[in-house]
């Protein structure tokens, strides 16, 4: 099965900071990757699909890039509502689905 | 609009079984797989398995072999987990797969405690 390695596992940042989160796949997955945001007590919410396409209604400060084995989620200017945990999810060889380990973005 | 509405929280004793439901609306239920994902408190997301609502075909992660059963009726998917142990305490989510996961249920907390 494909493994997804996500880094960092946590980070502290200030409002207005640029934040970058990375996922690495154990083998090539084309662009079959999404990024999800999860807030405490809530279900995950998809932000990015197909590695770089912004979900409707998601602020443009979120962007995704990458293909193959290296993927990045960038928040260009962190806002108070962005403090959450972020997960990547690959579906290239579905089933199964494989999640990254998550990145908790905390207030500095 | 697409909605996946799950059943309420459950408390079970070790060794018991739990059955969680996921009622779909706003789309043709048989057109997309339903997957199940769980999350222990403070932990990451763990994929459990999938079901094709049209054919009823299912598959699951190896670690749940022999313990998980996924079924469906007209517009509701079900996930039953048996031989519960304390480590199964988690929030269980259903999720629609349309290429990738696009919609999630609200989650069902299952607590396993003696």
PDB file of C-alpha atoms in Angstrom:
ATOM      1  CA  UNK A   1       0.000   0.000   0.000  1.00  0.00           C
ATOM      2  CA  UNK A   2       1.040   3.588  -0.584  1.00  0.00           C
ATOM      3  CA  UNK A   3       2.286   5.428   2.497  1.00  0.00           C
ATOM      4  CA  UNK A   4       1.882   9.177   2.972  1.00  0.00           C
ATOM      5  CA  UNK A   5       4.450  11.005   5.076  1.00  0.00           C
ATOM      6  CA  UNK A   6       3.273  14.421   6.189  1.00  0.00           C
ATOM      7  CA  UNK A   7       5.450  17.100   7.749  1.00  0.00           C
ATOM      8  CA  UNK A   8       5.693  18.833  10.058  1.00  0.00           C
ATOM      9  CA  UNK A   9       3.398  17.133  12.566  1.00  0.00           C
ATOM     10  CA  UNK A  10       2.789  20.489  14.213  1.00  0.00           C
ATOM     11  CA  UNK A  11       3.787  24.081  13.791  1.00  0.00           C
ATOM     12  CA  UNK A  12       3.314  27.381  15.559  1.00  0.00           C
ATOM     13  CA  UNK A  13       2.638  30.438  13.471  1.00  0.00           C
ATOM     14  CA  UNK A  14       1.293  33.954  13.771  1.00  0.00           C
ATOM     15  CA  UNK A  15      -1.602  35.582  11.972  1.00  0.00           C
ATOM     16  CA  UNK A  16      -0.326  36.791   8.620  1.00  0.00           C
ATOM     17  CA  UNK A  17       2.422  34.182   8.349  1.00  0.00           C
ATOM     18  CA  UNK A  18       2.950  32.058   5.281  1.00  0.00           C
ATOM     19  CA  UNK A  19       2.598  28.379   6.160  1.00  0.00           C
ATOM     20  CA  UNK A  20       3.711  25.362   4.131  1.00  0.00           C
ATOM     21  CA  UNK A  21       2.822  21.726   4.799  1.00  0.00           C
ATOM     22  CA  UNK A  22       4.280  18.843   2.831  1.00  0.00           C
ATOM     23  CA  UNK A  23       3.161  15.317   1.999  1.00  0.00           C
ATOM     24  CA  UNK A  24       5.389  12.729   0.406  1.00  0.00           C
ATOM     25  CA  UNK A  25       4.008   9.566  -1.179  1.00  0.00           C
ATOM     26  CA  UNK A  26       5.931   6.295  -1.063  1.00  0.00           C
ATOM     27  CA  UNK A  27       5.338   5.912  -4.803  1.00  0.00           C
ATOM     28  CA  UNK A  28       3.997   8.098  -7.578  1.00  0.00           C
ATOM     29  CA  UNK A  29       0.323   8.997  -7.281  1.00  0.00           C
ATOM     30  CA  UNK A  30       0.036  11.453 -10.193  1.00  0.00           C
ATOM     31  CA  UNK A  31      -2.132  14.253  -8.788  1.00  0.00           C
ATOM     32  CA  UNK A  32      -4.557  11.993  -6.915  1.00  0.00           C
ATOM     33  CA  UNK A  33      -4.309  13.914  -3.670  1.00  0.00           C
ATOM     34  CA  UNK A  34      -6.521  16.167  -1.600  1.00  0.00           C
ATOM     35  CA  UNK A  35      -5.972  18.416   1.387  1.00  0.00           C
ATOM     36  CA  UNK A  36      -8.450  18.564   4.256  1.00  0.00           C
ATOM     37  CA  UNK A  37      -8.891  20.874   7.206  1.00  0.00           C
ATOM     38  CA  UNK A  38     -10.288  19.588  10.462  1.00  0.00           C
ATOM     39  CA  UNK A  39     -11.347  21.668  13.443  1.00  0.00           C
ATOM     40  CA  UNK A  40     -11.981  20.153  16.893  1.00  0.00           C
ATOM     41  CA  UNK A  41     -15.201  18.164  17.077  1.00  0.00           C
ATOM     42  CA  UNK A  42     -15.880  18.522  13.358  1.00  0.00           C
ATOM     43  CA  UNK A  43     -15.576  16.330  10.303  1.00  0.00           C
ATOM     44  CA  UNK A  44     -12.754  17.080   7.881  1.00  0.00           C
ATOM     45  CA  UNK A  45     -13.486  19.576   5.136  1.00  0.00           C
ATOM     46  CA  UNK A  46     -11.841  19.374   1.730  1.00  0.00           C
ATOM     47  CA  UNK A  47      -9.820  22.421   0.704  1.00  0.00           C
ATOM     48  CA  UNK A  48      -7.919  21.187  -2.342  1.00  0.00           C
ATOM     49  CA  UNK A  49      -8.593  18.364  -4.783  1.00  0.00           C
ATOM     50  CA  UNK A  50      -6.500  16.948  -7.616  1.00  0.00           C
ATOM     51  CA  UNK A  51      -3.444  18.334  -5.800  1.00  0.00           C
ATOM     52  CA  UNK A  52      -3.945  21.944  -6.859  1.00  0.00           C
ATOM     53  CA  UNK A  53      -7.639  22.680  -7.499  1.00  0.00           C
ATOM     54  CA  UNK A  54      -9.340  24.892  -4.946  1.00  0.00           C
ATOM     55  CA  UNK A  55     -12.647  23.648  -3.620  1.00  0.00           C
ATOM     56  CA  UNK A  56     -15.537  26.033  -4.241  1.00  0.00           C
ATOM     57  CA  UNK A  57     -15.924  28.530  -1.417  1.00  0.00           C
ATOM     58  CA  UNK A  58     -12.442  27.987   0.001  1.00  0.00           C
ATOM     59  CA  UNK A  59     -10.435  31.222   0.385  1.00  0.00           C
ATOM     60  CA  UNK A  60      -7.766  31.827  -2.225  1.00  0.00           C
ATOM     61  CA  UNK A  61      -5.054  32.071   0.442  1.00  0.00           C
ATOM     62  CA  UNK A  62      -5.061  28.265   0.326  1.00  0.00           C
ATOM     63  CA  UNK A  63      -3.171  26.656  -2.533  1.00  0.00           C
ATOM     64  CA  UNK A  64      -1.839  23.230  -3.385  1.00  0.00           C
ATOM     65  CA  UNK A  65       0.951  22.095  -5.623  1.00  0.00           C
ATOM     66  CA  UNK A  66       2.862  19.016  -6.598  1.00  0.00           C
ATOM     67  CA  UNK A  67       2.574  15.820  -8.564  1.00  0.00           C
ATOM     68  CA  UNK A  68       4.011  12.354  -8.368  1.00  0.00           C
ATOM     69  CA  UNK A  69       5.435  11.978  -4.888  1.00  0.00           C
ATOM     70  CA  UNK A  70       5.813  15.496  -3.448  1.00  0.00           C
ATOM     71  CA  UNK A  71       2.892  17.720  -2.537  1.00  0.00           C
ATOM     72  CA  UNK A  72       2.525  21.010  -0.728  1.00  0.00           C
ATOM     73  CA  UNK A  73      -0.303  22.907   0.901  1.00  0.00           C
ATOM     74  CA  UNK A  74       0.388  26.612   1.344  1.00  0.00           C
ATOM     75  CA  UNK A  75      -1.558  29.163   3.336  1.00  0.00           C
ATOM     76  CA  UNK A  76      -0.321  32.499   2.052  1.00  0.00           C
ATOM     77  CA  UNK A  77      -1.435  34.631   4.991  1.00  0.00           C
ATOM     78  CA  UNK A  78      -2.624  32.712   8.035  1.00  0.00           C
ATOM     79  CA  UNK A  79      -5.932  33.889   9.472  1.00  0.00           C
ATOM     80  CA  UNK A  80      -7.373  33.191  12.941  1.00  0.00           C
ATOM     81  CA  UNK A  81      -9.911  30.742  11.516  1.00  0.00           C
ATOM     82  CA  UNK A  82      -7.125  28.696   9.903  1.00  0.00           C
ATOM     83  CA  UNK A  83      -5.837  27.283  13.163  1.00  0.00           C
ATOM     84  CA  UNK A  84      -6.756  23.645  12.740  1.00  0.00           C
ATOM     85  CA  UNK A  85      -5.309  20.275  11.779  1.00  0.00           C
ATOM     86  CA  UNK A  86      -4.588  19.570   8.124  1.00  0.00           C
ATOM     87  CA  UNK A  87      -4.430  16.173   6.422  1.00  0.00           C
ATOM     88  CA  UNK A  88      -3.435  15.015   2.992  1.00  0.00           C
ATOM     89  CA  UNK A  89      -5.286  12.050   1.481  1.00  0.00           C
ATOM     90  CA  UNK A  90      -4.281  10.000  -1.530  1.00  0.00           C
ATOM     91  CA  UNK A  91      -6.731   8.024  -3.646  1.00  0.00           C
ATOM     92  CA  UNK A  92      -4.477   6.915  -6.508  1.00  0.00           C
ATOM     93  CA  UNK A  93      -4.800   3.205  -5.927  1.00  0.00           C
ATOM     94  CA  UNK A  94      -8.217   3.320  -4.255  1.00  0.00           C
ATOM     95  CA  UNK A  95      -9.097   1.284  -2.427  1.00  0.00           C
ATOM     96  CA  UNK A  96      -7.517   1.831   0.031  1.00  0.00           C
ATOM     97  CA  UNK A  97      -7.419   5.507   0.908  1.00  0.00           C
ATOM     98  CA  UNK A  98      -4.299   6.677   2.704  1.00  0.00           C
ATOM     99  CA  UNK A  99      -4.070   9.688   4.977  1.00  0.00           C
ATOM    100  CA  UNK A 100      -1.030  11.640   5.999  1.00  0.00           C
ATOM    101  CA  UNK A 101      -0.412  11.824   9.717  1.00  0.00           C
ATOM    102  CA  UNK A 102      -1.749  15.361  10.047  1.00  0.00           C
ATOM    103  CA  UNK A 103      -0.296  18.778  10.802  1.00  0.00           C
ATOM    104  CA  UNK A 104      -1.632  20.767  13.728  1.00  0.00           C
ATOM    105  CA  UNK A 105      -1.346  24.501  13.115  1.00  0.00           C
ATOM    106  CA  UNK A 106      -1.259  26.374  16.396  1.00  0.00           C
ATOM    107  CA  UNK A 107      -1.146  30.013  17.384  1.00  0.00           C
ATOM    108  CA  UNK A 108       2.310  31.347  18.169  1.00  0.00           C
TER     109      UNK A 108
ATOM    110  CA  UNK B   1     -27.434  19.417  -1.325  1.00  0.00           C
ATOM    111  CA  UNK B   2     -25.447  16.306  -0.543  1.00  0.00           C
ATOM    112  CA  UNK B   3     -25.766  15.193   3.069  1.00  0.00           C
ATOM    113  CA  UNK B   4     -24.554  12.203   5.011  1.00  0.00           C
ATOM    114  CA  UNK B   5     -26.298  11.993   8.382  1.00  0.00           C
ATOM    115  CA  UNK B   6     -24.995   9.484  10.885  1.00  0.00           C
ATOM    116  CA  UNK B   7     -26.592   7.840  13.880  1.00  0.00           C
ATOM    117  CA  UNK B   8     -25.978   8.994  17.415  1.00  0.00           C
ATOM    118  CA  UNK B   9     -23.303   8.239  19.948  1.00  0.00           C
ATOM    119  CA  UNK B  10     -23.007   4.743  21.368  1.00  0.00           C
ATOM    120  CA  UNK B  11     -21.541   3.275  24.544  1.00  0.00           C
ATOM    121  CA  UNK B  12     -20.658  -0.383  24.382  1.00  0.00           C
ATOM    122  CA  UNK B  13     -19.000  -2.940  26.613  1.00  0.00           C
ATOM    123  CA  UNK B  14     -15.890  -4.809  25.532  1.00  0.00           C
ATOM    124  CA  UNK B  15     -16.790  -7.769  23.356  1.00  0.00           C
ATOM    125  CA  UNK B  16     -20.026  -6.237  22.106  1.00  0.00           C
ATOM    126  CA  UNK B  17     -20.839  -5.029  18.604  1.00  0.00           C
ATOM    127  CA  UNK B  18     -21.863  -1.614  17.335  1.00  0.00           C
ATOM    128  CA  UNK B  19     -23.713  -0.697  14.159  1.00  0.00           C
ATOM    129  CA  UNK B  20     -23.404   2.845  12.831  1.00  0.00           C
ATOM    130  CA  UNK B  21     -25.692   4.167  10.116  1.00  0.00           C
ATOM    131  CA  UNK B  22     -25.078   6.816   7.474  1.00  0.00           C
ATOM    132  CA  UNK B  23     -28.129   8.146   5.649  1.00  0.00           C
ATOM    133  CA  UNK B  24     -27.402   9.732   2.301  1.00  0.00           C
ATOM    134  CA  UNK B  25     -29.489  12.401   0.600  1.00  0.00           C
ATOM    135  CA  UNK B  26     -29.142  14.932  -2.180  1.00  0.00           C
ATOM    136  CA  UNK B  27     -27.647  12.532  -4.725  1.00  0.00           C
ATOM    137  CA  UNK B  28     -28.138   9.087  -6.209  1.00  0.00           C
ATOM    138  CA  UNK B  29     -26.990   6.792  -3.425  1.00  0.00           C
ATOM    139  CA  UNK B  30     -25.885   4.009  -5.748  1.00  0.00           C
ATOM    140  CA  UNK B  31     -23.581   6.239  -7.804  1.00  0.00           C
ATOM    141  CA  UNK B  32     -20.701   6.615  -5.343  1.00  0.00           C
ATOM    142  CA  UNK B  33     -18.847   4.434  -2.887  1.00  0.00           C
ATOM    143  CA  UNK B  34     -19.240   4.992   0.828  1.00  0.00           C
ATOM    144  CA  UNK B  35     -16.097   4.641   2.920  1.00  0.00           C
ATOM    145  CA  UNK B  36     -15.649   4.481   6.658  1.00  0.00           C
ATOM    146  CA  UNK B  37     -12.895   6.325   8.516  1.00  0.00           C
ATOM    147  CA  UNK B  38     -12.268   6.487  12.238  1.00  0.00           C
ATOM    148  CA  UNK B  39     -10.393   8.810  14.548  1.00  0.00           C
ATOM    149  CA  UNK B  40      -9.388   8.078  18.107  1.00  0.00           C
ATOM    150  CA  UNK B  41      -9.236  11.063  20.438  1.00  0.00           C
ATOM    151  CA  UNK B  42      -6.255  13.229  19.594  1.00  0.00           C
ATOM    152  CA  UNK B  43      -5.171  10.913  16.799  1.00  0.00           C
ATOM    153  CA  UNK B  44      -5.167  10.969  13.021  1.00  0.00           C
ATOM    154  CA  UNK B  45      -7.631   9.628  10.485  1.00  0.00           C
ATOM    155  CA  UNK B  46      -7.679   5.889   9.856  1.00  0.00           C
ATOM    156  CA  UNK B  47      -9.299   4.317   6.808  1.00  0.00           C
ATOM    157  CA  UNK B  48     -11.422   1.288   7.636  1.00  0.00           C
ATOM    158  CA  UNK B  49     -13.076   0.152   4.439  1.00  0.00           C
ATOM    159  CA  UNK B  50     -15.375   0.803   1.509  1.00  0.00           C
ATOM    160  CA  UNK B  51     -18.677  -0.274   0.040  1.00  0.00           C
ATOM    161  CA  UNK B  52     -20.181   0.058  -3.408  1.00  0.00           C
ATOM    162  CA  UNK B  53     -23.868   0.748  -2.723  1.00  0.00           C
ATOM    163  CA  UNK B  54     -24.937  -0.435  -6.160  1.00  0.00           C
ATOM    164  CA  UNK B  55     -23.344  -3.879  -6.056  1.00  0.00           C
ATOM    165  CA  UNK B  56     -22.970  -4.261  -2.298  1.00  0.00           C
ATOM    166  CA  UNK B  57     -19.325  -5.156  -2.813  1.00  0.00           C
ATOM    167  CA  UNK B  58     -17.100  -4.276   0.126  1.00  0.00           C
ATOM    168  CA  UNK B  59     -13.481  -4.259   1.200  1.00  0.00           C
ATOM    169  CA  UNK B  60     -11.653  -3.312   4.360  1.00  0.00           C
ATOM    170  CA  UNK B  61      -8.279  -2.674   5.886  1.00  0.00           C
ATOM    171  CA  UNK B  62      -6.498  -5.822   6.996  1.00  0.00           C
ATOM    172  CA  UNK B  63      -6.531  -4.823  10.666  1.00  0.00           C
ATOM    173  CA  UNK B  64     -10.326  -5.091  10.739  1.00  0.00           C
ATOM    174  CA  UNK B  65     -10.405  -8.526   9.136  1.00  0.00           C
ATOM    175  CA  UNK B  66     -13.194 -10.603  10.610  1.00  0.00           C
ATOM    176  CA  UNK B  67     -14.620  -7.756  12.673  1.00  0.00           C
ATOM    177  CA  UNK B  68     -16.135  -5.256  10.247  1.00  0.00           C
ATOM    178  CA  UNK B  69     -19.237  -5.632   8.125  1.00  0.00           C
ATOM    179  CA  UNK B  70     -20.558  -2.995   5.741  1.00  0.00           C
ATOM    180  CA  UNK B  71     -24.084  -3.172   4.377  1.00  0.00           C
ATOM    181  CA  UNK B  72     -26.702  -0.908   2.862  1.00  0.00           C
ATOM    182  CA  UNK B  73     -30.360  -0.495   2.155  1.00  0.00           C
ATOM    183  CA  UNK B  74     -32.165   2.024  -0.060  1.00  0.00           C
ATOM    184  CA  UNK B  75     -30.268   5.138   0.959  1.00  0.00           C
ATOM    185  CA  UNK B  76     -28.413   4.219   4.114  1.00  0.00           C
ATOM    186  CA  UNK B  77     -25.020   2.650   4.624  1.00  0.00           C
ATOM    187  CA  UNK B  78     -24.176   0.699   7.743  1.00  0.00           C
ATOM    188  CA  UNK B  79     -20.909  -0.244   9.385  1.00  0.00           C
ATOM    189  CA  UNK B  80     -20.895  -2.898  12.076  1.00  0.00           C
ATOM    190  CA  UNK B  81     -17.811  -3.525  14.176  1.00  0.00           C
ATOM    191  CA  UNK B  82     -17.755  -6.573  16.428  1.00  0.00           C
ATOM    192  CA  UNK B  83     -15.632  -7.851  19.314  1.00  0.00           C
ATOM    193  CA  UNK B  84     -15.144  -4.301  20.501  1.00  0.00           C
ATOM    194  CA  UNK B  85     -12.170  -3.419  22.672  1.00  0.00           C
ATOM    195  CA  UNK B  86     -11.152  -0.219  24.393  1.00  0.00           C
ATOM    196  CA  UNK B  87      -8.894   0.689  21.480  1.00  0.00           C
ATOM    197  CA  UNK B  88     -11.983   0.951  19.253  1.00  0.00           C
ATOM    198  CA  UNK B  89     -13.133   4.019  21.145  1.00  0.00           C
ATOM    199  CA  UNK B  90     -13.207   6.651  18.422  1.00  0.00           C
ATOM    200  CA  UNK B  91     -15.316   8.873  16.233  1.00  0.00           C
ATOM    201  CA  UNK B  92     -16.453   6.957  13.167  1.00  0.00           C
ATOM    202  CA  UNK B  93     -17.107   8.846   9.927  1.00  0.00           C
ATOM    203  CA  UNK B  94     -18.765   7.799   6.723  1.00  0.00           C
ATOM    204  CA  UNK B  95     -17.496   9.531   3.612  1.00  0.00           C
ATOM    205  CA  UNK B  96     -18.551   9.642  -0.013  1.00  0.00           C
ATOM    206  CA  UNK B  97     -15.915   8.849  -2.603  1.00  0.00           C
ATOM    207  CA  UNK B  98     -16.344  10.621  -5.920  1.00  0.00           C
ATOM    208  CA  UNK B  99     -12.861   9.974  -7.230  1.00  0.00           C
ATOM    209  CA  UNK B 100     -11.707  11.334  -3.903  1.00  0.00           C
ATOM    210  CA  UNK B 101     -13.534  11.949  -0.624  1.00  0.00           C
ATOM    211  CA  UNK B 102     -15.794  14.930  -1.138  1.00  0.00           C
ATOM    212  CA  UNK B 103     -18.471  14.681   1.558  1.00  0.00           C
ATOM    213  CA  UNK B 104     -18.330  13.459   5.132  1.00  0.00           C
ATOM    214  CA  UNK B 105     -20.886  12.514   7.724  1.00  0.00           C
ATOM    215  CA  UNK B 106     -20.834  14.412  10.993  1.00  0.00           C
ATOM    216  CA  UNK B 107     -19.239  11.525  12.872  1.00  0.00           C
ATOM    217  CA  UNK B 108     -20.467   9.050  15.481  1.00  0.00           C
ATOM    218  CA  UNK B 109     -18.660   8.669  18.790  1.00  0.00           C
ATOM    219  CA  UNK B 110     -18.368   5.059  19.882  1.00  0.00           C
ATOM    220  CA  UNK B 111     -17.127   4.566  23.428  1.00  0.00           C
ATOM    221  CA  UNK B 112     -16.044   1.118  24.547  1.00  0.00           C
ATOM    222  CA  UNK B 113     -15.938   0.859  28.299  1.00  0.00           C
ATOM    223  CA  UNK B 114     -16.704  -1.700  30.946  1.00  0.00           C
TER     224      UNK B 114
END
